[in-house]
Amino acid sequence: NAGVTQTPKFQVLKTGQSMTLQCAQDMNHEYMSWYRQDPGMGLRLIHYSVGAGITDQGEVPNGYNVSRSTTEDFPLRLLSAAPSQTSVYFCASSLVGSSNEQYFGPGTRLTVT
Amino acid sequence: SQQGEEDPQALSIQEGENATMNCSYKTSINNLQWYRQNSGRGLVHLILIRSNEREKHSGRLRVTLDTSKKSSSLLITASRAADTASYFCATDASDQGAQKLVFGQGTRLTINP
């Protein structure tokens, strides 16, 4: 199993550009989520999904869009990039329900100039 | 907002010594989890302790949970150079079965040979 994969690893955007961060998992996990990590801080939840066709907002959803058309994929869209969105983005997946460990991807480092 | 606060922010010890990290949180939780992050990598799940558990062991790791004080500690015994990483606590307080983790800011642990 590849686990959780993310592409790209690095990306530089200009302010106002849009892009999609890709996330895929091959563990048949119902739950997937996106976090951002800023320097010296822990991860903050952006959006999450408990299954195909179902998404919901986390702590910091503004400026981001998600969709979940399949169990495997959970792309994160930046609609109009801003310098405040410069961060490292992590995708995670797990089985639905409490007490399940989350599996994290390697991250995408995004810089917005 | 960050629910978990970790202490210390940084810890440097000699190989072979024990390392203790503390985490405090603010609300009632379903469980508390500890993750490790090596530099430039994603997070790796270490251990999960449920709200009705007080202590849990996994190899060289020992986690305690005191729900009356809303605090947890992670003890790594007989530290090794490979334990050098950042350690994060994360709390799950969701009541909907979707695990929305709230992370602390992390403790940066350095093991000196």
PDB file of C-alpha atoms in Angstrom:
ATOM      1  CA  ASN A   1       0.000   0.000   0.000  1.00  0.00           C
ATOM      2  CA  ALA A   2       1.194   3.507  -0.818  1.00  0.00           C
ATOM      3  CA  GLY A   3      -0.752   4.937   2.149  1.00  0.00           C
ATOM      4  CA  VAL A   4      -1.553   8.644   1.806  1.00  0.00           C
ATOM      5  CA  THR A   5       0.048  10.416  -1.131  1.00  0.00           C
ATOM      6  CA  GLN A   6       0.130  14.140  -1.846  1.00  0.00           C
ATOM      7  CA  THR A   7       1.112  16.107  -4.913  1.00  0.00           C
ATOM      8  CA  PRO A   8       2.889  18.362  -5.536  1.00  0.00           C
ATOM      9  CA  LYS A   9       5.624  18.345  -2.882  1.00  0.00           C
ATOM     10  CA  PHE A  10       6.411  22.027  -3.447  1.00  0.00           C
ATOM     11  CA  GLN A  11       4.522  24.849  -5.146  1.00  0.00           C
ATOM     12  CA  VAL A  12       5.033  28.577  -5.592  1.00  0.00           C
ATOM     13  CA  LEU A  13       2.034  30.701  -6.533  1.00  0.00           C
ATOM     14  CA  LYS A  14       1.491  34.362  -7.188  1.00  0.00           C
ATOM     15  CA  THR A  15      -1.218  36.197  -5.254  1.00  0.00           C
ATOM     16  CA  GLY A  16      -4.586  35.644  -6.896  1.00  0.00           C
ATOM     17  CA  GLN A  17      -3.698  32.409  -8.665  1.00  0.00           C
ATOM     18  CA  SER A  18      -5.699  29.262  -8.010  1.00  0.00           C
ATOM     19  CA  MET A  19      -4.525  25.687  -7.702  1.00  0.00           C
ATOM     20  CA  THR A  20      -5.504  22.257  -6.441  1.00  0.00           C
ATOM     21  CA  LEU A  21      -3.531  20.195  -3.965  1.00  0.00           C
ATOM     22  CA  GLN A  22      -4.057  16.508  -4.574  1.00  0.00           C
ATOM     23  CA  CYS A  23      -4.493  13.844  -1.897  1.00  0.00           C
ATOM     24  CA  ALA A  24      -5.149  10.145  -2.401  1.00  0.00           C
ATOM     25  CA  GLN A  25      -5.253   7.118  -0.107  1.00  0.00           C
ATOM     26  CA  ASP A  26      -5.449   3.413  -0.881  1.00  0.00           C
ATOM     27  CA  MET A  27      -6.507   2.134   2.539  1.00  0.00           C
ATOM     28  CA  ASN A  28     -10.271   2.399   1.918  1.00  0.00           C
ATOM     29  CA  HIS A  29     -10.579   4.964   4.709  1.00  0.00           C
ATOM     30  CA  GLU A  30     -13.875   6.789   4.920  1.00  0.00           C
ATOM     31  CA  TYR A  31     -12.474   9.792   6.797  1.00  0.00           C
ATOM     32  CA  MET A  32     -10.114  12.256   5.123  1.00  0.00           C
ATOM     33  CA  SER A  33      -9.004  15.674   6.214  1.00  0.00           C
ATOM     34  CA  TRP A  34      -6.747  18.602   5.355  1.00  0.00           C
ATOM     35  CA  TYR A  35      -4.568  20.475   7.839  1.00  0.00           C
ATOM     36  CA  ARG A  36      -2.182  23.381   7.527  1.00  0.00           C
ATOM     37  CA  GLN A  37       0.954  23.797   9.615  1.00  0.00           C
ATOM     38  CA  ASP A  38       2.544  27.180  10.131  1.00  0.00           C
ATOM     39  CA  PRO A  39       5.996  27.720  11.660  1.00  0.00           C
ATOM     40  CA  GLY A  40       6.124  26.982  15.377  1.00  0.00           C
ATOM     41  CA  MET A  41       2.527  25.864  15.440  1.00  0.00           C
ATOM     42  CA  GLY A  42       0.626  22.643  15.464  1.00  0.00           C
ATOM     43  CA  LEU A  43      -1.711  21.574  12.710  1.00  0.00           C
ATOM     44  CA  ARG A  44      -5.030  23.302  12.161  1.00  0.00           C
ATOM     45  CA  LEU A  45      -7.964  21.571  10.485  1.00  0.00           C
ATOM     46  CA  ILE A  46      -9.167  23.137   7.226  1.00  0.00           C
ATOM     47  CA  HIS A  47     -11.835  20.753   5.894  1.00  0.00           C
ATOM     48  CA  TYR A  48     -12.779  17.140   6.431  1.00  0.00           C
ATOM     49  CA  SER A  49     -14.941  14.428   4.905  1.00  0.00           C
ATOM     50  CA  VAL A  50     -16.573  11.342   6.422  1.00  0.00           C
ATOM     51  CA  GLY A  51     -17.269   9.728   3.074  1.00  0.00           C
ATOM     52  CA  ALA A  52     -17.827  10.279  -0.625  1.00  0.00           C
ATOM     53  CA  GLY A  53     -20.185  13.190  -1.223  1.00  0.00           C
ATOM     54  CA  ILE A  54     -19.887  14.532   2.335  1.00  0.00           C
ATOM     55  CA  THR A  55     -17.619  17.394   3.373  1.00  0.00           C
ATOM     56  CA  ASP A  56     -17.560  19.843   6.259  1.00  0.00           C
ATOM     57  CA  GLN A  57     -15.565  22.788   7.520  1.00  0.00           C
ATOM     58  CA  GLY A  58     -12.842  22.654  10.109  1.00  0.00           C
ATOM     59  CA  GLU A  59     -11.235  25.427  12.111  1.00  0.00           C
ATOM     60  CA  VAL A  60      -9.774  27.501   9.252  1.00  0.00           C
ATOM     61  CA  PRO A  61     -11.841  26.887   6.061  1.00  0.00           C
ATOM     62  CA  ASN A  62     -11.856  30.376   4.512  1.00  0.00           C
ATOM     63  CA  GLY A  63     -10.194  30.557   1.111  1.00  0.00           C
ATOM     64  CA  TYR A  64     -10.300  26.803   0.551  1.00  0.00           C
ATOM     65  CA  ASN A  65     -12.718  24.462  -1.199  1.00  0.00           C
ATOM     66  CA  VAL A  66     -12.961  20.671  -1.115  1.00  0.00           C
ATOM     67  CA  SER A  67     -14.964  17.927  -2.750  1.00  0.00           C
ATOM     68  CA  ARG A  68     -15.101  14.160  -2.260  1.00  0.00           C
ATOM     69  CA  SER A  69     -16.338  12.365  -5.344  1.00  0.00           C
ATOM     70  CA  THR A  70     -14.575   9.084  -4.538  1.00  0.00           C
ATOM     71  CA  THR A  71     -13.419   7.332  -1.375  1.00  0.00           C
ATOM     72  CA  GLU A  72      -9.796   7.542  -2.506  1.00  0.00           C
ATOM     73  CA  ASP A  73      -9.390  11.209  -3.423  1.00  0.00           C
ATOM     74  CA  PHE A  74      -9.826  14.441  -1.479  1.00  0.00           C
ATOM     75  CA  PRO A  75      -8.466  17.478  -3.388  1.00  0.00           C
ATOM     76  CA  LEU A  76      -8.044  20.874  -1.736  1.00  0.00           C
ATOM     77  CA  ARG A  77      -8.604  23.932  -3.907  1.00  0.00           C
ATOM     78  CA  LEU A  78      -7.188  27.366  -3.248  1.00  0.00           C
ATOM     79  CA  LEU A  79      -9.583  29.728  -4.989  1.00  0.00           C
ATOM     80  CA  SER A  80      -7.470  32.909  -5.021  1.00  0.00           C
ATOM     81  CA  ALA A  81      -4.144  32.442  -3.291  1.00  0.00           C
ATOM     82  CA  ALA A  82      -3.031  34.955  -0.651  1.00  0.00           C
ATOM     83  CA  PRO A  83       0.342  35.290   1.132  1.00  0.00           C
ATOM     84  CA  SER A  84      -1.419  34.247   4.360  1.00  0.00           C
ATOM     85  CA  GLN A  85      -1.913  30.824   2.786  1.00  0.00           C
ATOM     86  CA  THR A  86       1.828  30.205   2.683  1.00  0.00           C
ATOM     87  CA  SER A  87       2.100  27.056   4.750  1.00  0.00           C
ATOM     88  CA  VAL A  88       2.715  23.331   4.719  1.00  0.00           C
ATOM     89  CA  TYR A  89      -0.439  21.372   3.943  1.00  0.00           C
ATOM     90  CA  PHE A  90      -1.039  17.855   5.197  1.00  0.00           C
ATOM     91  CA  CYS A  91      -3.709  15.409   4.175  1.00  0.00           C
ATOM     92  CA  ALA A  92      -4.739  12.629   6.545  1.00  0.00           C
ATOM     93  CA  SER A  93      -7.078   9.650   6.476  1.00  0.00           C
ATOM     94  CA  SER A  94      -8.530   7.187   8.950  1.00  0.00           C
ATOM     95  CA  LEU A  95     -11.456   4.936   9.576  1.00  0.00           C
ATOM     96  CA  VAL A  96     -14.562   6.829  10.680  1.00  0.00           C
ATOM     97  CA  GLY A  97     -15.225   7.043  14.387  1.00  0.00           C
ATOM     98  CA  SER A  98     -13.261   8.005  17.421  1.00  0.00           C
ATOM     99  CA  SER A  99     -10.190   6.155  18.633  1.00  0.00           C
ATOM    100  CA  ASN A 100      -8.786   5.628  15.165  1.00  0.00           C
ATOM    101  CA  GLU A 101      -5.266   6.766  14.354  1.00  0.00           C
ATOM    102  CA  GLN A 102      -4.874   9.126  11.448  1.00  0.00           C
ATOM    103  CA  TYR A 103      -2.406   8.445   8.670  1.00  0.00           C
ATOM    104  CA  PHE A 104      -0.681  11.507   7.282  1.00  0.00           C
ATOM    105  CA  GLY A 105       0.725  12.254   3.874  1.00  0.00           C
ATOM    106  CA  PRO A 106       4.214  13.757   3.418  1.00  0.00           C
ATOM    107  CA  GLY A 107       2.902  17.290   2.952  1.00  0.00           C
ATOM    108  CA  THR A 108       2.879  20.022   0.304  1.00  0.00           C
ATOM    109  CA  ARG A 109       4.966  23.127   0.960  1.00  0.00           C
ATOM    110  CA  LEU A 110       3.167  26.111  -0.582  1.00  0.00           C
ATOM    111  CA  THR A 111       4.593  29.600  -0.955  1.00  0.00           C
ATOM    112  CA  VAL A 112       2.410  32.475  -2.127  1.00  0.00           C
ATOM    113  CA  THR A 113       4.273  35.597  -3.257  1.00  0.00           C
TER     114      THR A 113
ATOM    115  CA  SER B   1      -7.802  27.910  18.329  1.00  0.00           C
ATOM    116  CA  GLN B   2      -5.193  25.574  19.714  1.00  0.00           C
ATOM    117  CA  GLN B   3      -6.681  23.371  22.398  1.00  0.00           C
ATOM    118  CA  GLY B   4      -3.484  21.652  23.431  1.00  0.00           C
ATOM    119  CA  GLU B   5      -0.545  23.468  24.909  1.00  0.00           C
ATOM    120  CA  GLU B   6       2.700  21.621  25.227  1.00  0.00           C
ATOM    121  CA  ASP B   7       5.515  22.048  27.624  1.00  0.00           C
ATOM    122  CA  PRO B   8       8.385  22.423  27.188  1.00  0.00           C
ATOM    123  CA  GLN B   9       8.551  23.935  23.695  1.00  0.00           C
ATOM    124  CA  ALA B  10      12.037  22.493  23.295  1.00  0.00           C
ATOM    125  CA  LEU B  11      13.952  19.797  25.143  1.00  0.00           C
ATOM    126  CA  SER B  12      17.556  18.696  24.705  1.00  0.00           C
ATOM    127  CA  ILE B  13      18.882  15.620  26.535  1.00  0.00           C
ATOM    128  CA  GLN B  14      21.681  13.063  26.306  1.00  0.00           C
ATOM    129  CA  GLU B  15      21.167   9.732  24.636  1.00  0.00           C
ATOM    130  CA  GLY B  16      20.005   7.161  27.148  1.00  0.00           C
ATOM    131  CA  GLU B  17      18.168   9.656  29.344  1.00  0.00           C
ATOM    132  CA  ASN B  18      14.397   9.783  29.661  1.00  0.00           C
ATOM    133  CA  ALA B  19      12.363  12.541  28.024  1.00  0.00           C
ATOM    134  CA  THR B  20       9.073  13.823  29.395  1.00  0.00           C
ATOM    135  CA  MET B  21       6.690  16.095  27.526  1.00  0.00           C
ATOM    136  CA  ASN B  22       3.459  17.533  28.860  1.00  0.00           C
ATOM    137  CA  CYS B  23       0.223  18.549  27.200  1.00  0.00           C
ATOM    138  CA  SER B  24      -2.694  20.511  28.625  1.00  0.00           C
ATOM    139  CA  TYR B  25      -6.084  20.997  27.019  1.00  0.00           C
ATOM    140  CA  LYS B  26      -9.255  22.938  27.693  1.00  0.00           C
ATOM    141  CA  THR B  27     -12.405  20.925  26.982  1.00  0.00           C
ATOM    142  CA  SER B  28     -13.729  17.421  27.578  1.00  0.00           C
ATOM    143  CA  ILE B  29     -12.289  14.913  25.144  1.00  0.00           C
ATOM    144  CA  ASN B  30     -12.967  11.478  23.668  1.00  0.00           C
ATOM    145  CA  ASN B  31      -9.310  10.632  23.409  1.00  0.00           C
ATOM    146  CA  LEU B  32      -5.851  12.148  23.267  1.00  0.00           C
ATOM    147  CA  GLN B  33      -3.213  11.117  20.789  1.00  0.00           C
ATOM    148  CA  TRP B  34       0.519  11.689  20.450  1.00  0.00           C
ATOM    149  CA  TYR B  35       2.236  12.093  17.089  1.00  0.00           C
ATOM    150  CA  ARG B  36       5.857  12.405  16.043  1.00  0.00           C
ATOM    151  CA  GLN B  37       7.095  14.568  13.170  1.00  0.00           C
ATOM    152  CA  ASN B  38      10.590  14.255  11.815  1.00  0.00           C
ATOM    153  CA  SER B  39      11.969  17.354  10.139  1.00  0.00           C
ATOM    154  CA  GLY B  40      10.298  17.971   6.787  1.00  0.00           C
ATOM    155  CA  ARG B  41       8.051  14.924   7.051  1.00  0.00           C
ATOM    156  CA  GLY B  42       4.443  14.105   7.843  1.00  0.00           C
ATOM    157  CA  LEU B  43       3.150  13.099  11.238  1.00  0.00           C
ATOM    158  CA  VAL B  44       3.327   9.544  12.519  1.00  0.00           C
ATOM    159  CA  HIS B  45       0.872   8.254  15.104  1.00  0.00           C
ATOM    160  CA  LEU B  46       2.520   7.031  18.301  1.00  0.00           C
ATOM    161  CA  ILE B  47      -0.165   6.217  20.826  1.00  0.00           C
ATOM    162  CA  LEU B  48      -3.811   6.912  21.665  1.00  0.00           C
ATOM    163  CA  ILE B  49      -5.305   7.051  25.140  1.00  0.00           C
ATOM    164  CA  ARG B  50      -9.047   7.127  25.680  1.00  0.00           C
ATOM    165  CA  SER B  51     -10.718   9.439  28.169  1.00  0.00           C
ATOM    166  CA  ASN B  52     -11.505   6.521  30.508  1.00  0.00           C
ATOM    167  CA  GLU B  53      -7.885   5.340  30.579  1.00  0.00           C
ATOM    168  CA  ARG B  54      -5.225   6.700  32.905  1.00  0.00           C
ATOM    169  CA  GLU B  55      -2.033   5.151  31.573  1.00  0.00           C
ATOM    170  CA  LYS B  56      -0.891   3.355  28.458  1.00  0.00           C
ATOM    171  CA  HIS B  57       2.388   1.815  27.339  1.00  0.00           C
ATOM    172  CA  SER B  58       3.830   1.073  23.933  1.00  0.00           C
ATOM    173  CA  GLY B  59       7.446  -0.081  23.805  1.00  0.00           C
ATOM    174  CA  ARG B  60       9.574   2.739  25.253  1.00  0.00           C
ATOM    175  CA  LEU B  61       6.582   5.094  25.375  1.00  0.00           C
ATOM    176  CA  ARG B  62       4.420   5.717  28.401  1.00  0.00           C
ATOM    177  CA  VAL B  63       1.439   8.053  28.267  1.00  0.00           C
ATOM    178  CA  THR B  64      -0.641   9.231  31.191  1.00  0.00           C
ATOM    179  CA  LEU B  65      -3.931  11.099  31.151  1.00  0.00           C
ATOM    180  CA  ASP B  66      -5.459  13.081  33.991  1.00  0.00           C
ATOM    181  CA  THR B  67      -8.893  14.246  32.889  1.00  0.00           C
ATOM    182  CA  SER B  68      -9.491  16.136  36.158  1.00  0.00           C
ATOM    183  CA  LYS B  69      -6.460  18.321  35.400  1.00  0.00           C
ATOM    184  CA  LYS B  70      -7.006  18.153  31.638  1.00  0.00           C
ATOM    185  CA  SER B  71      -3.419  17.124  31.090  1.00  0.00           C
ATOM    186  CA  SER B  72      -1.346  14.338  29.601  1.00  0.00           C
ATOM    187  CA  SER B  73       2.317  13.414  29.599  1.00  0.00           C
ATOM    188  CA  LEU B  74       4.465  11.426  27.191  1.00  0.00           C
ATOM    189  CA  LEU B  75       7.536   9.686  28.582  1.00  0.00           C
ATOM    190  CA  ILE B  76      10.181   8.273  26.257  1.00  0.00           C
ATOM    191  CA  THR B  77      12.558   6.025  28.148  1.00  0.00           C
ATOM    192  CA  ALA B  78      16.165   5.252  27.217  1.00  0.00           C
ATOM    193  CA  SER B  79      16.190   7.860  24.454  1.00  0.00           C
ATOM    194  CA  ARG B  80      18.019   7.296  21.173  1.00  0.00           C
ATOM    195  CA  ALA B  81      19.339   9.706  18.543  1.00  0.00           C
ATOM    196  CA  ALA B  82      16.524   8.515  16.254  1.00  0.00           C
ATOM    197  CA  ASP B  83      13.982   9.933  18.725  1.00  0.00           C
ATOM    198  CA  THR B  84      15.030  13.447  17.693  1.00  0.00           C
ATOM    199  CA  ALA B  85      11.809  14.959  16.312  1.00  0.00           C
ATOM    200  CA  SER B  86       8.886  17.195  17.191  1.00  0.00           C
ATOM    201  CA  TYR B  87       6.136  15.630  19.282  1.00  0.00           C
ATOM    202  CA  PHE B  88       2.542  16.784  19.176  1.00  0.00           C
ATOM    203  CA  CYS B  89      -0.449  15.988  21.316  1.00  0.00           C
ATOM    204  CA  ALA B  90      -3.851  16.061  19.654  1.00  0.00           C
ATOM    205  CA  THR B  91      -7.265  15.908  21.254  1.00  0.00           C
ATOM    206  CA  ASP B  92     -10.465  14.551  19.763  1.00  0.00           C
ATOM    207  CA  ALA B  93     -13.542  16.222  21.207  1.00  0.00           C
ATOM    208  CA  SER B  94     -15.964  15.593  18.344  1.00  0.00           C
ATOM    209  CA  ASP B  95     -19.435  14.331  19.175  1.00  0.00           C
ATOM    210  CA  GLN B  96     -20.315  13.321  15.621  1.00  0.00           C
ATOM    211  CA  GLY B  97     -18.043  10.347  15.071  1.00  0.00           C
ATOM    212  CA  ALA B  98     -15.835  12.378  12.762  1.00  0.00           C
ATOM    213  CA  GLN B  99     -12.447  12.654  14.342  1.00  0.00           C
ATOM    214  CA  LYS B 100     -11.526  16.349  14.264  1.00  0.00           C
ATOM    215  CA  LEU B 101      -8.160  16.524  15.956  1.00  0.00           C
ATOM    216  CA  VAL B 102      -6.963  19.720  17.620  1.00  0.00           C
ATOM    217  CA  PHE B 103      -3.188  19.848  17.868  1.00  0.00           C
ATOM    218  CA  GLY B 104      -0.864  21.465  20.338  1.00  0.00           C
ATOM    219  CA  GLN B 105       2.129  23.524  19.252  1.00  0.00           C
ATOM    220  CA  GLY B 106       4.545  20.667  19.801  1.00  0.00           C
ATOM    221  CA  THR B 107       7.723  19.930  21.727  1.00  0.00           C
ATOM    222  CA  ARG B 108      10.971  19.860  19.768  1.00  0.00           C
ATOM    223  CA  LEU B 109      13.094  17.056  21.212  1.00  0.00           C
ATOM    224  CA  THR B 110      16.815  16.794  20.509  1.00  0.00           C
ATOM    225  CA  ILE B 111      18.780  13.734  21.622  1.00  0.00           C
ATOM    226  CA  ASN B 112      22.494  14.420  21.845  1.00  0.00           C
ATOM    227  CA  PRO B 113      24.868  11.470  21.247  1.00  0.00           C
TER     228      PRO B 113
END
